[in-house]
Amino acid sequence: MTLSIYNTLTRRQEEFKTVEPGKVKMYYCGVTVYDYCHLGHARACIVWDVVRRYLQFIGYDVRYIQNFTDVDDKILNRARQEKSTMEAVSERYIQAYFEDMARLGIKEADEYPRATHTMNGIQRLIHDLEQKGFAYPSQGDVYYAVRKFDGYGKLSGRKLEDLQAGASERVNVEDAEYQKKKDPFDFALWKAAKPSEPAWESPWGKGRPGWHIECSAMVRDRLGDTIDIHAGGADLIFPHHENEIAQSEAVTGKPLANYWLHNGMVKVDGEKMSKSLGNFTTIRDLLDRGVEPMALRLFVLMAQYRKPIDFTDEAILAATNGWNTLKEGLLFGYQYGKKLGWENLELNQNNVDKSEVDKFTTLVDDDFNFPGGLAVIFELAKELRKEGNIIVHQGKTETSSNELFKQWQTLVTLAEVLGLTAQPEIETSQIDGLSDAEIEELIQQRQEARKAKNFAESDRIRDELLAKGITLIDSKEGTRWHHS
């Protein structure tokens, strides 16, 4: 099976074909940096991180661009509240973004363009729109003439006549911006400077760009006229992505993106997340409360990426339990590899089980079916967990060492595609003051106490070790121990 994905633009699932063979140009509408990232951002960033990872896994050379919107009314409002500057606010929350994403295991994009660093490209695009008759200046602003673009509404499926009927009661004809426009549907490409706000010189006077033109310009500057994938949250379909299409395609006459992908929204206990409802949760608050980053990743990937998900205590508990199962499998090699005679734990594609990989890719190729891929991974993890229990309780396993090595390498390889990774805790030579040699000495003392039928002393030693995180397992082959 070849990869097929649901395209918001065509409203159907299509075989994935790239503009340039073997290469993917992918753009993700990033965050507006005026606050800490929340659960909605976490979902989007995890989903598109894994899409990128998967495309690379199946052989594509992916160029992945994610922007920062660093000039916006929300940023300016935050700067006023804090008696700070737009630049200072943006820098603080860009840094916070990188901190949060690192904790979630998000790979960095190839480039992070910023609106403030793309002013030449933005003004060039506005100029081109003006020359082609799609934009007009008005009292220091520049507006996009929506009715001039025949394809307006093709992404969202909205028609101007329907929008006009719905908006008629909401339009304030006394509004200053309304009076500048030739048509209520026209939107700002450039906004005239206001007192005390940051502004840039332009052919239309000092001002700053509108939100929609920023992304169109950054896509054009970094990736060219037509890209393969344009991704973002479903809340951006209209008007942001609709307006991007209108701006870019009016100038180039080419599709802006061949595939438009959108992730579903996040609810909290069945309600839309908002500060007014008191259910607004930032990534760092959640992780600082003890939710494991990999459990949060798993929670996101357990749902079909286009569907809404509901963040509840029960859901995150289920994801945490699932992660514990996966983690046991991922750590299998570190815990038992030495006992099984494995000399090198480094991943090697030649060691993976091709049939399991094929099963995984066949499922995920169906519109990035990550829940299906997870099912394959969980089966591998459960099998390894079972083998680990056999080794602990019986001292050995009937399964060949080579077969177990292949299973483990396959699990780690496929889990890495989904960004699910686990590393053993750094072992120290002593645990609560006990070295390995001292633990073995206590076990020997316990054995002698049992031979002498001094069961009280035997139990005392066992309990002492248990209190220090050492579990003893007695069997016909003798007594083994492990860190509990």
GROMACS .gro file of N, CA, C and O in nm, residues 192-286:
model
  380
  192ALA      N    1  -0.197   5.057   0.879
  192ALA     CA    2  -0.127   5.183   0.907
  192ALA      C    3  -0.082   5.189   1.052
  192ALA      O    4  -0.149   5.135   1.142
  193ALA      N    5   0.032   5.254   1.073
  193ALA     CA    6   0.091   5.262   1.208
  193ALA      C    7  -0.002   5.337   1.303
  193ALA      O    8  -0.065   5.436   1.265
  194LYS      N    9  -0.009   5.286   1.425
  194LYS     CA   10  -0.080   5.356   1.533
  194LYS      C   11   0.024   5.410   1.630
  194LYS      O   12   0.134   5.355   1.641
  195PRO      N   13  -0.010   5.516   1.703
  195PRO     CA   14   0.086   5.574   1.797
  195PRO      C   15   0.138   5.468   1.894
  195PRO      O   16   0.062   5.384   1.942
  196SER      N   17   0.266   5.472   1.920
  196SER     CA   18   0.334   5.387   2.020
  196SER      C   19   0.339   5.239   1.981
  196SER      O   20   0.379   5.156   2.062
  197GLU      N   21   0.299   5.203   1.858
  197GLU     CA   22   0.310   5.064   1.815
  197GLU      C   23   0.429   5.047   1.721
  197GLU      O   24   0.465   5.140   1.649
  198PRO      N   25   0.491   4.930   1.720
  198PRO     CA   26   0.601   4.905   1.626
  198PRO      C   27   0.551   4.922   1.482
  198PRO      O   28   0.437   4.888   1.451
  199ALA      N   29   0.637   4.975   1.397
  199ALA     CA   30   0.597   4.997   1.258
  199ALA      C   31   0.718   4.988   1.168
  199ALA      O   32   0.832   5.009   1.211
  200TRP      N   33   0.691   4.954   1.041
  200TRP     CA   34   0.796   4.941   0.941
  200TRP      C   35   0.764   5.033   0.823
  200TRP      O   36   0.647   5.054   0.789
  201GLU      N   37   0.870   5.086   0.763
  201GLU     CA   38   0.851   5.170   0.644
  201GLU      C   39   0.800   5.084   0.529
  201GLU      O   40   0.837   4.966   0.516
  202SER      N   41   0.712   5.143   0.446
  202SER     CA   42   0.659   5.070   0.331
  202SER      C   43   0.614   5.168   0.224
  202SER      O   44   0.601   5.288   0.252
  203PRO      N   45   0.586   5.122   0.103
  203PRO     CA   46   0.536   5.212  -0.002
  203PRO      C   47   0.401   5.274   0.034
  203PRO      O   48   0.361   5.374  -0.028
  204TRP      N   49   0.331   5.218   0.132
  204TRP     CA   50   0.199   5.268   0.170
  204TRP      C   51   0.203   5.348   0.300
  204TRP      O   52   0.101   5.382   0.357
  205GLY      N   53   0.325   5.375   0.347
  205GLY     CA   54   0.343   5.446   0.473
  205GLY      C   55   0.386   5.350   0.583
  205GLY      O   56   0.388   5.228   0.565
  206LYS      N   57   0.420   5.403   0.698
  206LYS     CA   58   0.464   5.319   0.809
  206LYS      C   59   0.347   5.234   0.860
  206LYS      O   60   0.234   5.281   0.868
  207GLY      N   61   0.376   5.109   0.891
  207GLY     CA   62   0.272   5.021   0.939
  207GLY      C   63   0.326   4.882   0.969
  207GLY      O   64   0.447   4.863   0.983
  208ARG      N   65   0.236   4.786   0.976
  208ARG     CA   66   0.275   4.647   1.001
  208ARG      C   67   0.181   4.554   0.923
  208ARG      O   68   0.071   4.594   0.886
  209PRO      N   69   0.223   4.431   0.900
  209PRO     CA   70   0.144   4.343   0.815
  209PRO      C   71   0.022   4.285   0.886
  209PRO      O   72   0.017   4.277   1.009
  210GLY      N   73  -0.076   4.242   0.807
  210GLY     CA   74  -0.186   4.163   0.859
  210GLY      C   75  -0.138   4.020   0.881
  210GLY      O   76  -0.036   3.978   0.826
  211TRP      N   77  -0.214   3.944   0.959
  211TRP     CA   78  -0.172   3.810   0.997
  211TRP      C   79  -0.162   3.716   0.876
  211TRP      O   80  -0.064   3.645   0.859
  212HIS      N   81  -0.262   3.718   0.788
  212HIS     CA   82  -0.268   3.619   0.681
  212HIS      C   83  -0.153   3.632   0.581
  212HIS      O   84  -0.098   3.532   0.536
  213ILE      N   85  -0.116   3.756   0.550
  213ILE     CA   86  -0.011   3.777   0.450
  213ILE      C   87   0.124   3.727   0.500
  213ILE      O   88   0.212   3.689   0.421
  214GLU      N   89   0.142   3.723   0.632
  214GLU     CA   90   0.270   3.680   0.688
  214GLU      C   91   0.303   3.537   0.645
  214GLU      O   92   0.413   3.507   0.598
  215CYS      N   93   0.205   3.446   0.661
  215CYS     CA   94   0.231   3.306   0.627
  215CYS      C   95   0.249   3.288   0.477
  215CYS      O   96   0.336   3.211   0.433
  216SER      N   97   0.169   3.355   0.397
  216SER     CA   98   0.186   3.345   0.252
  216SER      C   99   0.328   3.384   0.211
  216SER      O  100   0.390   3.318   0.127
  217ALA      N  101   0.378   3.491   0.269
  217ALA     CA  102   0.512   3.539   0.234
  217ALA      C  103   0.620   3.443   0.284
  217ALA      O  104   0.719   3.418   0.213
  218MET      N  105   0.602   3.388   0.404
  218MET     CA  106   0.704   3.298   0.458
  218MET      C  107   0.709   3.167   0.380
  218MET      O  108   0.816   3.112   0.356
  219VAL      N  109   0.592   3.115   0.337
  219VAL     CA  110   0.591   2.996   0.253
  219VAL      C  111   0.664   3.023   0.123
  219VAL      O  112   0.751   2.946   0.079
  220ARG      N  113   0.631   3.135   0.060
  220ARG     CA  114   0.690   3.169  -0.070
  220ARG      C  115   0.841   3.187  -0.058
  220ARG      O  116   0.918   3.137  -0.141
  221ASP      N  117   0.885   3.258   0.047
  221ASP     CA  118   1.028   3.285   0.064
  221ASP      C  119   1.108   3.159   0.094
  221ASP      O  120   1.220   3.143   0.044
  222ARG      N  121   1.053   3.071   0.174
  222ARG     CA  122   1.130   2.955   0.221
  222ARG      C  123   1.112   2.830   0.135
  222ARG      O  124   1.202   2.747   0.127
  223LEU      N  125   0.994   2.814   0.073
  223LEU     CA  126   0.965   2.688   0.005
  223LEU      C  127   0.923   2.702  -0.141
  223LEU      O  128   0.910   2.602  -0.211
  224GLY      N  129   0.895   2.824  -0.187
  224GLY     CA  130   0.858   2.843  -0.326
  224GLY      C  131   0.709   2.859  -0.346
  224GLY      O  132   0.631   2.874  -0.251
  225ASP      N  133   0.667   2.857  -0.472
  225ASP     CA  134   0.528   2.886  -0.508
  225ASP      C  135   0.431   2.777  -0.464
  225ASP      O  136   0.320   2.805  -0.418
  226THR      N  137   0.469   2.651  -0.485
  226THR     CA  138   0.380   2.538  -0.453
  226THR      C  139   0.452   2.440  -0.362
  226THR      O  140   0.562   2.395  -0.394
  227ILE      N  141   0.389   2.408  -0.249
  227ILE     CA  142   0.447   2.312  -0.155
  227ILE      C  143   0.362   2.186  -0.154
  227ILE      O  144   0.252   2.182  -0.209
  228ASP      N  145   0.413   2.083  -0.088
  228ASP     CA  146   0.340   1.957  -0.084
  228ASP      C  147   0.234   1.957   0.026
  228ASP      O  148   0.118   1.924   0.000
  229ILE      N  149   0.274   1.993   0.147
  229ILE     CA  150   0.183   1.986   0.261
  229ILE      C  151   0.179   2.119   0.335
  229ILE      O  152   0.283   2.173   0.372
  230HIS      N  153   0.059   2.170   0.355
  230HIS     CA  154   0.038   2.285   0.443
  230HIS      C  155  -0.048   2.234   0.559
  230HIS      O  156  -0.158   2.184   0.538
  231ALA      N  157   0.005   2.244   0.680
  231ALA     CA  158  -0.061   2.184   0.797
  231ALA      C  159  -0.095   2.288   0.902
  231ALA      O  160  -0.035   2.396   0.908
  232GLY      N  161  -0.192   2.253   0.984
  232GLY     CA  162  -0.231   2.341   1.094
  232GLY      C  163  -0.355   2.287   1.163
  232GLY      O  164  -0.409   2.182   1.127
  233GLY      N  165  -0.400   2.359   1.264
  233GLY     CA  166  -0.520   2.320   1.336
  233GLY      C  167  -0.645   2.347   1.254
  233GLY      O  168  -0.646   2.436   1.168
  234ALA      N  169  -0.751   2.272   1.282
  234ALA     CA  170  -0.877   2.288   1.207
  234ALA      C  171  -0.935   2.428   1.225
  234ALA      O  172  -1.010   2.476   1.139
  235ASP      N  173  -0.901   2.494   1.334
  235ASP     CA  174  -0.952   2.630   1.358
  235ASP      C  175  -0.892   2.732   1.261
  235ASP      O  176  -0.940   2.846   1.254
  236LEU      N  177  -0.788   2.693   1.187
  236LEU     CA  178  -0.723   2.785   1.094
  236LEU      C  179  -0.777   2.775   0.952
  236LEU      O  180  -0.741   2.855   0.865
  237ILE      N  181  -0.864   2.677   0.927
  237ILE     CA  182  -0.915   2.659   0.790
  237ILE      C  183  -0.978   2.788   0.738
  237ILE      O  184  -0.950   2.833   0.626
  238PHE      N  185  -1.063   2.848   0.821
  238PHE     CA  186  -1.123   2.977   0.784
  238PHE      C  187  -1.113   3.072   0.904
  238PHE      O  188  -1.145   3.034   1.016
  239PRO      N  189  -1.064   3.194   0.882
  239PRO     CA  190  -1.029   3.251   0.751
  239PRO      C  191  -0.882   3.239   0.714
  239PRO      O  192  -0.845   3.269   0.602
  240HIS      N  193  -0.796   3.195   0.809
  240HIS     CA  194  -0.652   3.209   0.785
  240HIS      C  195  -0.604   3.134   0.661
  240HIS      O  196  -0.543   3.195   0.570
  241HIS      N  197  -0.630   3.005   0.653
  241HIS     CA  198  -0.579   2.929   0.539
  241HIS      C  199  -0.654   2.964   0.410
  241HIS      O  200  -0.594   2.964   0.301
  242GLU      N  201  -0.780   2.994   0.423
  242GLU     CA  202  -0.856   3.039   0.305
  242GLU      C  203  -0.794   3.166   0.248
  242GLU      O  204  -0.780   3.181   0.125
  243ASN      N  205  -0.757   3.256   0.336
  243ASN     CA  206  -0.698   3.382   0.290
  243ASN      C  207  -0.556   3.363   0.236
  243ASN      O  208  -0.515   3.433   0.143
  244GLU      N  209  -0.483   3.270   0.294
  244GLU     CA  210  -0.350   3.239   0.239
  244GLU      C  211  -0.361   3.195   0.093
  244GLU      O  212  -0.282   3.237   0.008
  245ILE      N  213  -0.455   3.106   0.067
  245ILE     CA  214  -0.475   3.057  -0.070
  245ILE      C  215  -0.507   3.173  -0.163
  245ILE      O  216  -0.449   3.187  -0.272
  246ALA      N  217  -0.599   3.258  -0.120
  246ALA     CA  218  -0.640   3.372  -0.204
  246ALA      C  219  -0.522   3.463  -0.235
  246ALA      O  220  -0.504   3.507  -0.350
  247GLN      N  221  -0.441   3.491  -0.135
  247GLN     CA  222  -0.326   3.580  -0.155
  247GLN      C  223  -0.222   3.519  -0.247
  247GLN      O  224  -0.178   3.580  -0.345
  248SER      N  225  -0.180   3.396  -0.214
  248SER     CA  226  -0.069   3.334  -0.286
  248SER      C  227  -0.107   3.298  -0.429
  248SER      O  228  -0.031   3.324  -0.524
  249GLU      N  229  -0.222   3.235  -0.446
  249GLU     CA  230  -0.259   3.187  -0.578
  249GLU      C  231  -0.297   3.300  -0.673
  249GLU      O  232  -0.285   3.287  -0.795
  250ALA      N  233  -0.343   3.412  -0.619
  250ALA     CA  234  -0.374   3.528  -0.704
  250ALA      C  235  -0.247   3.581  -0.771
  250ALA      O  236  -0.250   3.631  -0.884
  251VAL      N  237  -0.133   3.568  -0.700
  251VAL     CA  238  -0.006   3.617  -0.754
  251VAL      C  239   0.059   3.515  -0.846
  251VAL      O  240   0.103   3.547  -0.956
  252THR      N  241   0.066   3.388  -0.803
  252THR     CA  242   0.143   3.288  -0.878
  252THR      C  243   0.063   3.217  -0.986
  252THR      O  244   0.120   3.165  -1.082
  253GLY      N  245  -0.070   3.210  -0.968
  253GLY     CA  246  -0.151   3.131  -1.059
  253GLY      C  247  -0.131   2.982  -1.042
  253GLY      O  248  -0.175   2.901  -1.124
  254LYS      N  249  -0.064   2.942  -0.933
  254LYS     CA  250  -0.036   2.801  -0.903
  254LYS      C  251  -0.097   2.764  -0.768
  254LYS      O  252  -0.120   2.852  -0.684
  255PRO      N  253  -0.121   2.635  -0.743
  255PRO     CA  254  -0.169   2.595  -0.610
  255PRO      C  255  -0.066   2.631  -0.504
  255PRO      O  256   0.054   2.611  -0.524
  256LEU      N  257  -0.112   2.686  -0.392
  256LEU     CA  258  -0.020   2.714  -0.281
  256LEU      C  259   0.031   2.584  -0.221
  256LEU      O  260   0.149   2.569  -0.192
  257ALA      N  261  -0.061   2.489  -0.200
  257ALA     CA  262  -0.024   2.358  -0.146
  257ALA      C  263  -0.109   2.251  -0.213
  257ALA      O  264  -0.228   2.273  -0.239
  258ASN      N  265  -0.052   2.136  -0.239
  258ASN     CA  266  -0.128   2.028  -0.301
  258ASN      C  267  -0.210   1.950  -0.200
  258ASN      O  268  -0.312   1.890  -0.235
  259TYR      N  269  -0.164   1.951  -0.073
  259TYR     CA  270  -0.237   1.880   0.033
  259TYR      C  271  -0.250   1.972   0.154
  259TYR      O  272  -0.149   2.023   0.205
  260TRP      N  273  -0.374   1.991   0.197
  260TRP     CA  274  -0.401   2.070   0.317
  260TRP      C  275  -0.444   1.973   0.428
  260TRP      O  276  -0.545   1.903   0.414
  261LEU      N  277  -0.367   1.971   0.535
  261LEU     CA  278  -0.392   1.878   0.645
  261LEU      C  279  -0.425   1.956   0.772
  261LEU      O  280  -0.358   2.057   0.802
  262HIS      N  281  -0.524   1.910   0.846
  262HIS     CA  282  -0.567   1.981   0.967
  262HIS      C  283  -0.593   1.883   1.081
  262HIS      O  284  -0.663   1.783   1.064
  263ASN      N  285  -0.535   1.915   1.196
  263ASN     CA  286  -0.560   1.833   1.315
  263ASN      C  287  -0.684   1.882   1.389
  263ASN      O  288  -0.718   2.001   1.385
  264GLY      N  289  -0.751   1.789   1.457
  264GLY     CA  290  -0.871   1.822   1.533
  264GLY      C  291  -0.839   1.900   1.660
  264GLY      O  292  -0.725   1.909   1.704
  265MET      N  293  -0.943   1.953   1.719
  265MET     CA  294  -0.928   2.036   1.839
  265MET      C  295  -0.923   1.952   1.967
  265MET      O  296  -0.958   1.835   1.968
  266VAL      N  297  -0.880   2.016   2.075
  266VAL     CA  298  -0.873   1.952   2.206
  266VAL      C  299  -0.981   2.011   2.297
  266VAL      O  300  -0.992   2.133   2.309
  267LYS      N  301  -1.059   1.923   2.357
  267LYS     CA  302  -1.154   1.964   2.460
  267LYS      C  303  -1.103   1.918   2.596
  267LYS      O  304  -1.021   1.826   2.605
  268VAL      N  305  -1.149   1.982   2.700
  268VAL     CA  306  -1.114   1.942   2.836
  268VAL      C  307  -1.242   1.907   2.909
  268VAL      O  308  -1.330   1.992   2.925
  269ASP      N  309  -1.255   1.782   2.945
  269ASP     CA  310  -1.377   1.733   3.010
  269ASP      C  311  -1.502   1.770   2.931
  269ASP      O  312  -1.603   1.813   2.984
  270GLY      N  313  -1.491   1.756   2.797
  270GLY     CA  314  -1.606   1.776   2.710
  270GLY      C  315  -1.632   1.920   2.670
  270GLY      O  316  -1.723   1.947   2.591
  271GLU      N  317  -1.554   2.014   2.722
  271GLU     CA  318  -1.577   2.155   2.690
  271GLU      C  319  -1.457   2.215   2.618
  271GLU      O  320  -1.344   2.170   2.635
  272LYS      N  321  -1.484   2.317   2.537
  272LYS     CA  322  -1.377   2.388   2.470
  272LYS      C  323  -1.284   2.450   2.574
  272LYS      O  324  -1.330   2.506   2.674
  273MET      N  325  -1.156   2.439   2.550
  273MET     CA  326  -1.059   2.494   2.645
  273MET      C  327  -1.057   2.647   2.635
  273MET      O  328  -1.042   2.702   2.528
  274SER      N  329  -1.074   2.713   2.749
  274SER     CA  330  -1.068   2.859   2.751
  274SER      C  331  -1.037   2.907   2.892
  274SER      O  332  -1.069   2.840   2.990
  275LYS      N  333  -0.974   3.022   2.899
  275LYS     CA  334  -0.938   3.078   3.030
  275LYS      C  335  -1.063   3.114   3.109
  275LYS      O  336  -1.066   3.101   3.232
  276SER      N  337  -1.169   3.157   3.040
  276SER     CA  338  -1.291   3.198   3.110
  276SER      C  339  -1.358   3.080   3.180
  276SER      O  340  -1.424   3.097   3.283
  277LEU      N  341  -1.340   2.957   3.125
  277LEU     CA  342  -1.400   2.839   3.187
  277LEU      C  343  -1.309   2.779   3.294
  277LEU      O  344  -1.348   2.685   3.364
  278GLY      N  345  -1.188   2.833   3.305
  278GLY     CA  346  -1.096   2.783   3.408
  278GLY      C  347  -1.036   2.648   3.374
  278GLY      O  348  -0.981   2.580   3.462
  279ASN      N  349  -1.047   2.603   3.247
  279ASN     CA  350  -0.992   2.473   3.210
  279ASN      C  351  -0.873   2.487   3.114
  279ASN      O  352  -0.837   2.393   3.043
  280PHE      N  353  -0.814   2.604   3.111
  280PHE     CA  354  -0.700   2.633   3.024
  280PHE      C  355  -0.575   2.572   3.087
  280PHE      O  356  -0.539   2.605   3.200
  281THR      N  357  -0.511   2.481   3.017
  281THR     CA  358  -0.395   2.411   3.072
  281THR      C  359  -0.276   2.427   2.981
  281THR      O  360  -0.282   2.393   2.863
  282THR      N  361  -0.166   2.480   3.034
  282THR     CA  362  -0.044   2.492   2.955
  282THR      C  363   0.033   2.362   2.961
  282THR      O  364   0.016   2.281   3.053
  283ILE      N  365   0.119   2.342   2.863
  283ILE     CA  366   0.202   2.221   2.859
  283ILE      C  367   0.288   2.212   2.983
  283ILE      O  368   0.297   2.107   3.048
  284ARG      N  369   0.350   2.323   3.020
  284ARG     CA  370   0.443   2.316   3.134
  284ARG      C  371   0.370   2.293   3.266
  284ARG      O  372   0.421   2.221   3.353
  285ASP      N  373   0.250   2.348   3.280
  285ASP     CA  374   0.173   2.321   3.403
  285ASP      C  375   0.142   2.172   3.413
  285ASP      O  376   0.153   2.111   3.520
  286LEU      N  377   0.102   2.114   3.302
  286LEU     CA  378   0.065   1.973   3.300
  286LEU      C  379   0.186   1.885   3.333
  286LEU      O  380   0.178   1.794   3.418
   0.00000   0.00000   0.00000
